[in-house]
Coordinates of C-alpha atoms in Angstrom, one line a residue:
Chain A
M34 CA 40.3 -5.2 2.1
S35 CA 38.1 -8.1 2.7
E36 CA 36.4 -6.3 5.5
M37 CA 35.7 -3.3 3.2
D38 CA 34.3 -5.6 0.6
F39 CA 32.1 -7.2 3.2
G40 CA 30.9 -3.8 4.3
I41 CA 30.0 -2.7 0.8
K42 CA 28.3 -6.0 0.1
G43 CA 26.4 -5.8 3.4
W44 CA 25.4 -2.2 2.6
F45 CA 24.3 -3.1 -0.9
E46 CA 22.2 -6.1 0.4
T47 CA 20.6 -4.0 3.1
W48 CA 19.5 -1.3 0.6
Y49 CA 18.5 -3.7 -2.1
R50 CA 16.3 -5.5 0.4
K51 CA 14.8 -2.2 1.6
F52 CA 14.2 -0.8 -1.9
F53 CA 13.5 -3.8 -4.0
R54 CA 12.4 -6.6 -1.7
E55 CA 10.4 -5.2 1.2
K56 CA 7.1 -3.4 0.6
W57 CA 7.4 0.4 0.6
P58 CA 5.4 2.4 3.1
L59 CA 2.3 3.6 1.3
W60 CA 3.1 7.3 1.6
I61 CA 6.5 6.8 -0.1
A62 CA 4.8 5.0 -3.0
A63 CA 2.2 7.8 -3.2
I64 CA 5.0 10.4 -3.4
F65 CA 6.8 8.4 -6.2
M66 CA 3.5 8.1 -8.1
A67 CA 2.9 11.8 -7.7
L68 CA 6.4 12.5 -9.0
S69 CA 5.9 10.4 -12.1
G70 CA 2.4 11.9 -12.7
I71 CA 3.9 15.4 -12.5
I72 CA 6.8 14.4 -14.8
A73 CA 4.2 13.0 -17.3
Y74 CA 2.2 16.3 -17.2
G75 CA 5.4 18.2 -17.8
V76 CA 6.4 16.0 -20.7
A77 CA 2.9 16.4 -22.2
T78 CA 3.2 20.2 -22.0
W79 CA 6.6 20.1 -23.6
S80 CA 5.4 17.8 -26.4
L81 CA 2.6 20.2 -27.1
S82 CA 5.1 23.0 -27.6
R83 CA 7.1 20.8 -29.9
T84 CA 4.0 19.9 -32.0
V85 CA 3.2 23.6 -32.3
M86 CA 6.7 24.2 -33.6
G87 CA 6.1 21.6 -36.3
E88 CA 8.0 18.6 -34.8
N89 CA 6.7 15.0 -35.3
P90 CA 2.9 15.3 -34.9
Y91 CA 2.7 11.7 -33.6
D92 CA 5.0 12.4 -30.7
Q93 CA 2.2 13.7 -28.5
A94 CA 2.6 12.7 -24.9
K95 CA -0.4 13.0 -22.6
P96 CA -0.7 13.2 -18.8
L97 CA -1.0 9.8 -17.1
G98 CA -4.2 8.0 -18.2
T99 CA -5.3 4.8 -19.8
F100 CA -8.7 5.3 -21.3
L101 CA -7.9 5.8 -25.0
G102 CA -5.2 3.2 -24.6
L103 CA -7.9 0.7 -23.7
K104 CA -9.6 1.3 -26.9
E105 CA -6.4 1.0 -29.0
L106 CA -5.3 -2.2 -27.3
G107 CA -8.9 -3.6 -27.6
G108 CA -8.7 -2.8 -31.3
I109 CA -5.5 -4.8 -31.6
I110 CA -7.1 -7.8 -29.8
N111 CA -10.3 -7.5 -31.9
S112 CA -8.4 -7.3 -35.2
A113 CA -6.3 -10.3 -34.2
L114 CA -9.5 -12.3 -33.5
G115 CA -10.8 -11.3 -37.0
K116 CA -7.5 -12.3 -38.7
L117 CA -7.7 -15.7 -37.0
G118 CA -11.2 -16.1 -38.2
L119 CA -12.6 -16.0 -34.7
P120 CA -15.7 -14.1 -33.6
H121 CA -15.0 -10.4 -33.2
Y122 CA -17.2 -7.5 -32.6
P123 CA -18.4 -5.3 -35.5
F124 CA -17.0 -2.0 -34.5
S125 CA -13.4 -2.6 -35.3
G126 CA -11.8 0.5 -36.8
Y127 CA -8.5 -1.2 -37.5
I128 CA -6.8 -2.9 -40.4
W129 CA -4.1 -5.2 -39.0
P130 CA -1.3 -6.1 -39.3
D131 CA -0.4 -4.2 -42.4
G132 CA 0.2 -1.1 -40.3
Q133 CA -2.6 1.0 -41.6
T134 CA -4.8 2.1 -38.7
I135 CA -8.1 3.8 -38.6
S136 CA -8.5 5.0 -35.1
Y137 CA -11.7 6.4 -33.7
F138 CA -10.6 9.9 -32.6
V139 CA -7.1 10.4 -33.8
Q140 CA -5.3 8.7 -36.6
Y141 CA -1.9 7.2 -35.7
P142 CA 0.4 5.2 -37.9
N143 CA 0.3 2.5 -35.2
P144 CA -2.2 2.1 -32.4
L145 CA 0.7 1.8 -29.9
L146 CA 1.6 5.4 -30.7
E147 CA -1.6 6.5 -28.9
P148 CA 0.0 8.0 -25.8
T149 CA -2.1 6.3 -23.2
A150 CA -1.6 2.9 -24.9
G151 CA 2.1 3.6 -24.2
T152 CA 1.2 4.6 -20.6
M153 CA -0.6 1.3 -20.1
L154 CA 2.4 -0.7 -21.4
G155 CA 4.7 1.5 -19.2
I156 CA 2.8 0.7 -16.0
L157 CA 2.8 -3.0 -17.0
F158 CA 6.5 -2.9 -17.6
G159 CA 7.3 -1.0 -14.4
G160 CA 5.3 -3.5 -12.4
L161 CA 7.1 -6.4 -14.1
I162 CA 10.5 -4.9 -13.4
A163 CA 9.5 -4.4 -9.7
A164 CA 8.1 -7.9 -9.4
L165 CA 11.2 -9.5 -10.9
L166 CA 13.7 -7.5 -8.8
A167 CA 11.6 -8.5 -5.7
K168 CA 11.5 -12.2 -6.9
E169 CA 7.7 -11.9 -6.8
F170 CA 6.9 -13.0 -10.3
A171 CA 5.0 -16.2 -10.7
L172 CA 2.5 -17.4 -13.2
K173 CA -0.4 -18.3 -10.9
V174 CA -3.6 -19.8 -12.3
P175 CA -6.5 -19.9 -9.9
L176 CA -8.7 -23.0 -10.2
D177 CA -11.5 -21.5 -8.1
K178 CA -14.4 -20.7 -10.5
L179 CA -15.6 -17.9 -8.3
E180 CA -12.3 -16.0 -9.0
Y181 CA -13.0 -16.1 -12.7
G182 CA -16.6 -15.3 -12.2
L183 CA -15.7 -12.2 -10.3
A184 CA -13.0 -11.2 -12.9
L185 CA -15.5 -11.6 -15.8
V186 CA -18.4 -9.7 -14.1
G187 CA -16.0 -7.1 -12.7
G188 CA -14.3 -6.7 -16.2
V189 CA -17.6 -6.2 -18.0
L190 CA -18.8 -3.6 -15.4
M191 CA -15.5 -1.8 -15.5
G192 CA -15.5 -1.9 -19.3
V193 CA -19.0 -0.3 -19.5
G194 CA -18.1 2.1 -16.6
A195 CA -14.9 3.2 -18.3
V196 CA -16.8 4.3 -21.5
F197 CA -19.5 6.1 -19.5
Q198 CA -17.2 7.9 -17.1
F199 CA -14.5 8.5 -19.7
G200 CA -11.7 6.9 -17.9
C201 CA -10.5 4.8 -15.0
P202 CA -9.2 5.7 -11.5
I203 CA -5.8 6.8 -12.8
V204 CA -7.6 9.2 -15.2
S205 CA -9.6 10.5 -12.2
T206 CA -6.3 11.0 -10.4
T207 CA -4.8 13.1 -13.2
N208 CA -8.1 14.8 -13.7
L209 CA -8.4 15.7 -10.1
G210 CA -4.9 17.1 -10.1
A211 CA -6.0 19.1 -13.2
M212 CA -9.0 20.4 -11.2
G213 CA -11.7 19.0 -13.4
V214 CA -15.3 18.5 -12.1
Q215 CA -15.3 15.1 -13.9
A216 CA -12.8 13.7 -11.3
I217 CA -14.9 14.8 -8.3
I218 CA -18.0 13.0 -9.8
M219 CA -15.8 10.0 -10.5
V220 CA -14.5 9.8 -6.9
I221 CA -18.1 10.1 -5.6
G222 CA -19.4 7.5 -8.0
M223 CA -16.6 5.0 -7.5
T224 CA -17.0 5.4 -3.7
I225 CA -20.7 4.5 -4.0
G226 CA -20.0 1.7 -6.4
S227 CA -17.3 0.2 -4.2
F228 CA -19.7 0.3 -1.2
F229 CA -22.1 -2.0 -3.2
G230 CA -19.2 -4.1 -4.5
A231 CA -18.0 -4.7 -0.9
K232 CA -21.5 -5.7 0.2
I233 CA -21.6 -8.3 -2.7
I234 CA -18.2 -9.7 -1.6
V235 CA -19.4 -10.0 2.0
W236 CA -22.5 -11.8 0.9
L237 CA -20.5 -14.2 -1.3
E238 CA -18.0 -15.0 1.4
K239 CA -20.7 -15.7 3.9
R240 CA -22.3 -18.2 1.6
R241 CA -18.9 -19.7 0.9
L242 CA -18.1 -20.0 4.7
A243 CA -21.4 -21.7 5.4
S244 CA -20.7 -24.3 2.7
I245 CA -17.3 -25.3 4.1
A246 CA -17.0 -27.8 7.0
C247 CA -14.6 -26.4 9.5
V248 CA -12.1 -29.0 10.9
T249 CA -9.8 -28.0 13.8
A250 CA -6.3 -29.3 14.0
D251 CA -5.9 -32.0 16.6
G252 CA -2.4 -31.1 17.7
A253 CA -0.8 -34.1 16.1
G254 CA -0.3 -32.3 12.8
Y255 CA -1.7 -30.0 10.3
R256 CA -5.2 -30.3 9.2
P257 CA -6.5 -27.5 7.0
L258 CA -9.5 -25.6 8.1
M259 CA -10.1 -24.4 4.6
H260 CA -7.6 -25.8 2.3
F261 CA -8.5 -24.4 -1.1
E262 CA -5.6 -25.7 -3.2
K263 CA -7.2 -23.6 -5.8
T264 CA -4.0 -22.5 -7.6
K265 CA -1.6 -23.9 -10.0
T266 CA 1.8 -22.2 -10.3
I267 CA 2.9 -22.6 -13.9
W268 CA 6.3 -21.0 -13.5
P269 CA 8.5 -21.0 -11.5
K270 CA 7.8 -24.4 -10.1
P271 CA 8.1 -24.5 -6.3
P272 CA 10.7 -26.8 -4.7
V273 CA 9.6 -30.3 -4.1
N274 CA 10.7 -30.3 -0.4
A275 CA 11.6 -28.0 2.4
D276 CA 15.3 -28.2 1.7
G277 CA 14.9 -27.6 -2.0
G278 CA 16.0 -24.0 -1.8
E279 CA 15.0 -21.3 -4.3
P280 CA 14.4 -22.7 -7.8
F281 CA 16.3 -21.2 -10.6
G282 CA 13.2 -19.4 -11.9
I283 CA 13.2 -17.4 -8.7
R284 CA 16.9 -16.8 -8.2
F285 CA 17.2 -15.6 -11.8
Q286 CA 14.5 -13.0 -11.6
P287 CA 16.5 -10.0 -10.3
Y288 CA 19.0 -10.5 -13.1
L289 CA 16.2 -10.7 -15.7
G290 CA 14.8 -7.5 -14.1
L291 CA 18.2 -5.7 -14.6
I292 CA 18.4 -7.0 -18.2
L293 CA 15.0 -5.6 -18.9
I294 CA 15.9 -2.2 -17.5
V295 CA 19.0 -2.0 -19.7
V296 CA 17.0 -3.1 -22.8
M297 CA 14.3 -0.5 -22.0
F298 CA 16.8 2.3 -21.9
I299 CA 18.4 1.2 -25.2
V300 CA 15.0 0.9 -26.9
L301 CA 13.8 4.3 -25.5
Y302 CA 17.1 5.9 -26.6
R303 CA 16.7 4.6 -30.1
F304 CA 13.0 5.5 -30.1
S305 CA 13.7 9.1 -29.0
H306 CA 16.3 9.4 -31.8
I307 CA 13.9 8.5 -34.5
G308 CA 11.5 11.4 -33.5
Y309 CA 9.7 10.2 -30.4
P310 CA 11.5 11.8 -27.4
A311 CA 8.2 12.8 -25.7
L312 CA 6.6 9.4 -26.0
S313 CA 9.8 7.8 -24.7
M314 CA 9.9 10.0 -21.6
S315 CA 6.1 9.5 -21.1
F316 CA 6.7 5.7 -21.2
L317 CA 9.5 6.2 -18.6
A318 CA 7.2 8.1 -16.3
A319 CA 4.5 5.4 -16.6
T320 CA 7.2 2.8 -15.9
L321 CA 8.1 4.7 -12.7
T322 CA 4.3 4.7 -11.8
G323 CA 4.0 0.9 -12.3
F324 CA 7.2 0.3 -10.3
A325 CA 6.0 2.5 -7.4
M326 CA 2.5 0.8 -7.5
Q327 CA 4.0 -2.7 -7.3
R328 CA 6.5 -1.8 -4.6
G329 CA 3.9 -0.1 -2.4
G330 CA 1.1 -2.4 -3.4
M331 CA -0.8 0.8 -4.4
C332 CA -4.3 -0.2 -5.4
F333 CA -7.2 2.0 -6.2
A334 CA -9.7 -0.8 -5.8
Y335 CA -8.3 -1.4 -2.3
A336 CA -8.5 2.3 -1.5
Y337 CA -12.1 2.6 -2.5
R338 CA -13.4 -0.8 -1.2
E339 CA -11.6 -1.6 2.0
P340 CA -13.2 1.1 4.2
F341 CA -16.5 -0.8 3.6
L342 CA -15.1 -4.3 3.5
T343 CA -12.4 -4.9 6.0
G344 CA -12.3 -1.4 7.7
F345 CA -8.9 -0.1 6.5
A346 CA -8.4 3.4 5.1
D347 CA -4.6 3.6 5.0
M348 CA -4.6 3.2 1.2
S349 CA -7.4 5.7 0.9
R350 CA -5.3 8.3 2.8
A351 CA -2.3 7.4 0.6
M352 CA -4.4 8.0 -2.5
A353 CA -5.6 11.3 -1.0
L354 CA -1.9 12.3 -0.6
L355 CA -1.3 11.4 -4.2
Y356 CA -4.3 13.5 -5.3
G357 CA -3.2 16.5 -3.3
L358 CA 0.4 16.4 -4.5
L359 CA -0.8 16.3 -8.1
V360 CA -3.0 19.4 -7.6
I361 CA 0.1 21.3 -6.4
G362 CA 2.5 19.7 -8.8
F363 CA 0.5 20.5 -12.0
L364 CA 0.2 24.2 -11.1
P365 CA 3.5 25.4 -12.5
F366 CA 2.7 23.8 -15.9
K367 CA -0.8 25.3 -15.9
L368 CA 0.6 28.8 -15.1
L369 CA 3.1 28.3 -17.9
A370 CA 0.3 27.4 -20.3
I371 CA -1.5 30.6 -19.3
A372 CA 1.6 32.6 -20.0
I373 CA 2.3 31.1 -23.4
P374 CA -0.7 31.2 -25.7
D375 CA 0.7 28.6 -28.1
I376 CA 0.5 25.9 -25.4
S377 CA -2.7 27.2 -23.7
Y378 CA -4.3 23.8 -24.1
A379 CA -1.9 22.4 -21.6
E380 CA -3.9 24.3 -18.9
I381 CA -6.9 22.0 -19.4
F382 CA -5.0 18.8 -20.1
A383 CA -7.1 15.8 -18.9
V384 CA -10.2 17.9 -18.2
S385 CA -13.2 16.1 -19.8
P386 CA -16.9 16.6 -20.0
A387 CA -18.8 15.9 -16.9
G388 CA -22.5 15.0 -16.5
I389 CA -24.8 12.4 -15.1
G390 CA -23.1 9.8 -17.5
V391 CA -19.9 10.1 -15.5
L392 CA -21.7 9.3 -12.3
I393 CA -23.4 6.3 -13.8
G394 CA -20.2 5.0 -15.2
A395 CA -18.3 5.6 -12.0
I396 CA -20.8 3.7 -9.9
L397 CA -20.6 0.7 -12.4
F398 CA -16.8 1.0 -12.5
G399 CA -16.7 1.0 -8.6
I400 CA -18.8 -2.2 -8.4
G401 CA -16.7 -3.8 -11.1
M402 CA -13.3 -3.0 -9.6
A403 CA -14.4 -4.1 -6.1
L404 CA -15.4 -7.5 -7.6
N405 CA -12.4 -7.9 -9.8
G406 CA -10.0 -6.8 -7.1
A407 CA -8.3 -4.3 -9.3
C408 CA -8.9 -1.4 -11.6
V409 CA -7.0 -0.7 -14.9
S410 CA -3.7 0.4 -13.5
D411 CA -3.9 -2.0 -10.5
S412 CA -4.5 -4.8 -13.0
L413 CA -1.5 -3.8 -15.1
W414 CA 1.0 -4.1 -12.3
R415 CA -0.7 -7.2 -10.9
T416 CA -0.8 -8.7 -14.4
A417 CA 3.0 -8.2 -14.4
E418 CA 3.2 -10.3 -11.1
G419 CA 1.7 -13.2 -13.1
Q420 CA -1.8 -13.2 -11.6
V421 CA -3.8 -14.9 -14.3
K422 CA -7.1 -14.1 -12.8
I423 CA -6.3 -10.4 -13.2
W424 CA -5.4 -11.1 -16.8
V425 CA -9.0 -12.3 -17.4
G426 CA -10.5 -9.2 -15.8
L427 CA -8.2 -6.8 -17.7
T428 CA -8.8 -8.5 -21.1
T429 CA -12.5 -8.4 -20.5
L430 CA -12.4 -4.8 -19.6
I431 CA -10.3 -3.9 -22.6
C432 CA -12.5 -5.7 -25.0
V433 CA -15.8 -4.4 -23.6
S434 CA -14.7 -0.8 -23.5
S435 CA -13.2 -1.0 -27.0
W436 CA -16.4 -2.6 -28.3
L437 CA -18.7 0.0 -26.7
F438 CA -16.5 3.0 -27.5
P439 CA -18.3 4.0 -30.7
M440 CA -21.4 4.4 -28.6
R441 CA -20.0 7.7 -27.5
E442 CA -20.9 9.1 -30.9
E443 CA -24.6 8.4 -30.4
K444 CA -26.9 11.4 -29.8
W445 CA -28.4 10.0 -26.6
F446 CA -24.9 9.3 -25.2
K447 CA -23.7 12.8 -25.9
S448 CA -26.8 14.2 -24.2
I449 CA -26.0 12.6 -20.8
F450 CA -22.5 14.0 -21.0
A451 CA -23.6 17.6 -21.7
P452 CA -21.9 19.3 -18.8
F453 CA -24.8 20.9 -17.0
G454 CA -26.4 22.2 -20.1
S455 CA -23.1 23.2 -21.9
K456 CA -20.9 21.3 -24.3
N457 CA -17.8 23.2 -23.5
I458 CA -15.3 21.4 -21.4
T459 CA -14.0 24.6 -19.9
D460 CA -17.3 24.9 -18.1
V461 CA -16.4 21.9 -16.0
Y462 CA -13.0 23.3 -15.1
L463 CA -13.0 24.5 -11.5
P464 CA -10.8 27.6 -12.0
N465 CA -13.4 28.8 -14.6
I466 CA -16.3 28.0 -12.4
F467 CA -14.9 29.9 -9.5
G468 CA -13.1 32.5 -11.6
S469 CA -10.1 32.2 -9.3
Y470 CA -7.2 29.8 -9.3
P471 CA -6.5 29.9 -5.5
V472 CA -10.2 29.2 -4.7
A473 CA -10.2 26.3 -7.1
V474 CA -7.0 24.9 -5.6
F475 CA -8.3 25.1 -2.0
F476 CA -11.7 23.7 -3.1
T477 CA -10.1 20.7 -4.7
L478 CA -7.8 20.1 -1.8
G479 CA -10.8 20.5 0.5
V480 CA -12.8 17.8 -1.5
I481 CA -9.8 15.5 -1.3
T482 CA -9.4 16.0 2.5
L483 CA -13.1 15.5 3.0
W484 CA -13.0 12.2 1.0
A485 CA -10.1 11.0 3.1
L486 CA -11.8 11.8 6.3
L487 CA -15.0 10.2 5.1
M488 CA -13.2 7.0 4.1
T489 CA -11.4 6.9 7.5
W490 CA -14.7 7.3 9.3
F491 CA -16.3 4.5 7.3
A492 CA -13.3 2.3 7.9
G493 CA -13.4 3.0 11.6
R494 CA -17.1 2.0 11.7
T495 CA -16.6 -1.2 9.7
F496 CA -13.6 -2.3 11.8
K497 CA -15.4 -1.5 15.1
R498 CA -18.3 -3.7 14.0
Y499 CA -15.9 -6.5 13.1
M500 CA -14.1 -6.3 16.5
E501 CA -17.4 -6.3 18.3
G502 CA -18.3 -9.5 16.6
A503 CA -14.9 -11.1 16.9
Chain B
M247 CA 7.7 -26.4 3.0
A248 CA 9.4 -25.9 6.4
V249 CA 7.1 -26.3 9.3
T250 CA 7.4 -24.2 12.4
T251 CA 7.7 -26.7 15.2
D252 CA 7.9 -24.5 18.3
I253 CA 4.5 -22.9 17.8
K254 CA 1.3 -24.9 18.2
I255 CA -0.9 -24.2 15.2
D256 CA -4.6 -24.5 15.9
R257 CA -5.9 -23.8 12.4
V258 CA -4.5 -23.4 8.9
L259 CA -6.0 -21.3 6.3
D260 CA -4.7 -21.9 2.8
V261 CA -5.7 -19.1 0.5
K262 CA -3.1 -19.6 -2.2
G263 CA -4.5 -18.7 -5.6
L264 CA -7.0 -16.3 -4.2
V265 CA -6.6 -12.6 -5.1
C266 CA -7.2 -9.5 -3.0
P267 CA -9.6 -8.9 -1.2
R268 CA -10.5 -12.6 -0.5
P269 CA -7.4 -13.7 1.4
M270 CA -7.8 -10.8 3.8
V271 CA -11.6 -11.3 4.2
M272 CA -11.2 -15.0 4.8
T273 CA -8.4 -14.4 7.3
M274 CA -10.6 -12.0 9.2
N275 CA -13.6 -14.3 9.1
T276 CA -11.5 -17.3 10.3
L277 CA -10.0 -15.3 13.2
K278 CA -13.5 -14.2 14.1
T279 CA -14.5 -17.9 14.7
M280 CA -11.4 -18.7 16.9
E281 CA -10.9 -18.4 20.6
K282 CA -8.6 -15.8 22.1
G283 CA -5.1 -17.3 22.4
Q284 CA -5.5 -19.7 19.5
V285 CA -3.0 -19.6 16.6
L286 CA -3.9 -19.4 12.9
Q287 CA -1.4 -20.1 10.1
V288 CA -2.3 -18.4 6.8
L289 CA -0.7 -19.5 3.5
A290 CA -1.1 -17.0 0.6
N291 CA 0.6 -16.1 -2.6
D292 CA -1.0 -12.7 -3.3
S293 CA 1.5 -10.0 -2.5
S294 CA -1.2 -7.7 -1.2
T295 CA -1.2 -9.8 2.0
K296 CA 2.3 -8.5 2.8
H297 CA 0.6 -5.2 3.6
S298 CA -2.9 -6.2 4.7
I299 CA -2.2 -8.9 7.2
P300 CA 0.4 -7.1 9.3
A301 CA -1.9 -4.0 9.2
L302 CA -4.8 -6.2 10.5
C303 CA -2.6 -7.5 13.4
E304 CA -1.3 -4.1 14.3
R305 CA -4.8 -2.6 14.5
S306 CA -6.7 -5.5 16.1
G307 CA -4.2 -6.5 18.8
Y308 CA -3.7 -9.9 17.2
K309 CA -0.1 -11.0 17.5
L310 CA 1.8 -11.6 14.3
L311 CA 4.1 -14.3 15.6
E312 CA 5.8 -15.1 12.4
M313 CA 5.9 -13.8 8.8
R314 CA 8.1 -15.4 6.2
E315 CA 8.3 -16.3 2.5
E316 CA 9.0 -19.7 1.1
A317 CA 9.3 -20.1 -2.6
G318 CA 6.6 -17.6 -3.5
T319 CA 4.3 -18.6 -0.6
F320 CA 3.8 -16.0 2.1
I321 CA 3.3 -17.6 5.5
Y322 CA 1.7 -15.8 8.5
I323 CA 1.3 -17.1 12.0
I324 CA -1.2 -15.1 14.0
Q325 CA -2.3 -15.5 17.6
K326 CA -5.7 -14.2 18.3

């Protein structure tokens, strides 16, 4: 009996370690992200059919994205600043906290009912659960001013870029799966922006290296070459000596993770029973995305920047796998939307206008995410790991994009989004441009493959140069 | 923090508190300045290094002699 117990315990520990403690291979994380993205698209299609049939109009799920959620969460922050008598920007459309909300595009009884606000919180929550189960949560405060400088500048550039390009990398992921031209422009722009961002980082690090005296260890003991000590761990406190073992704050984390999972299911069960089943499922899909991102370390900023910075394209290829799986995975829902006229809008979910504005925004966003070290969705799961620097970048991004959002109503702004002379978003939908679904699918998959090959080539070139100089 | 006694460490790079991509860039830059056969110890607390540093060693031919975690600090011992 005791042997059997030991066997079960050993089996459980092995699988727990593999699934919750060790990092997942990137391709597995990409498949999990694709699955959650496809589920989210399916839930959005289903919620559209429910709305058509007169169900709760606020229970509108959307495919994975974060852009409008940025605006909503920014509005909450802005209103809170106003309530506290602190400076806040003049474009607030919210009355808070009395529950009455005047949103910019759609009116919701509560800003958190905006579907992508829920998606953002879902990714954050998924990342938090994954970090806790892996005992990787720690409140880390960098003391290095450069880290905050990069976060602030990166956050501002991403905030401006998000408004111009109408989204962030996870929006481009969904949009690419949906075969929108916007996503292709975003991918090109973010690649160009990341190239420049990488060059800025290389320049900064060279300056930093030159300013640090290098001391070699003398063999008698440790003498740091570059000891930054630029962090302060607020919680959990590390043990005071080598034999201190794991502090309670680390040992307790997996149990806290399990408690949060149970609480999440209870809350979502209740939420779905008061008329929000679609938003509940959408939140669950976003949680799975955040979980997979944290476990695999999936990072859009890394995928776009590293081929130019350190010469690695493994993340770029994983993202290309994600893009490709979404193109194929969205197809059944698109064909369903074509067959059922009432939900025909589901065919062009996530397809947005595309023009020169998207390219400008994507380049700015690419530079910003390279400097900040994370885009919106990356920031969410890394925020959940307790990286305070990332909090600074994310909050800046949210506030800037929310503040600039009304700019989208300006005439000049609309003109740069006119999709190649037209104002109809179906004109930037690849199946309409080609007049054929199979051609659009193969074209999109071709673009994704070409991007992955290009990033691999750039990575090879960068790494070769590094090894030649090493 | 436990110290590995059976490996002679030539240099230590402490990048705790720095966030991706700087830990990886600084590890690469430091290795670049070292002689072949010398050993570098990297201390980091950004989880991205769990992926990036092993990938660097695998690709460059540097030997990852040790990789462990102590109370939230990831410790890598790399021989150039």
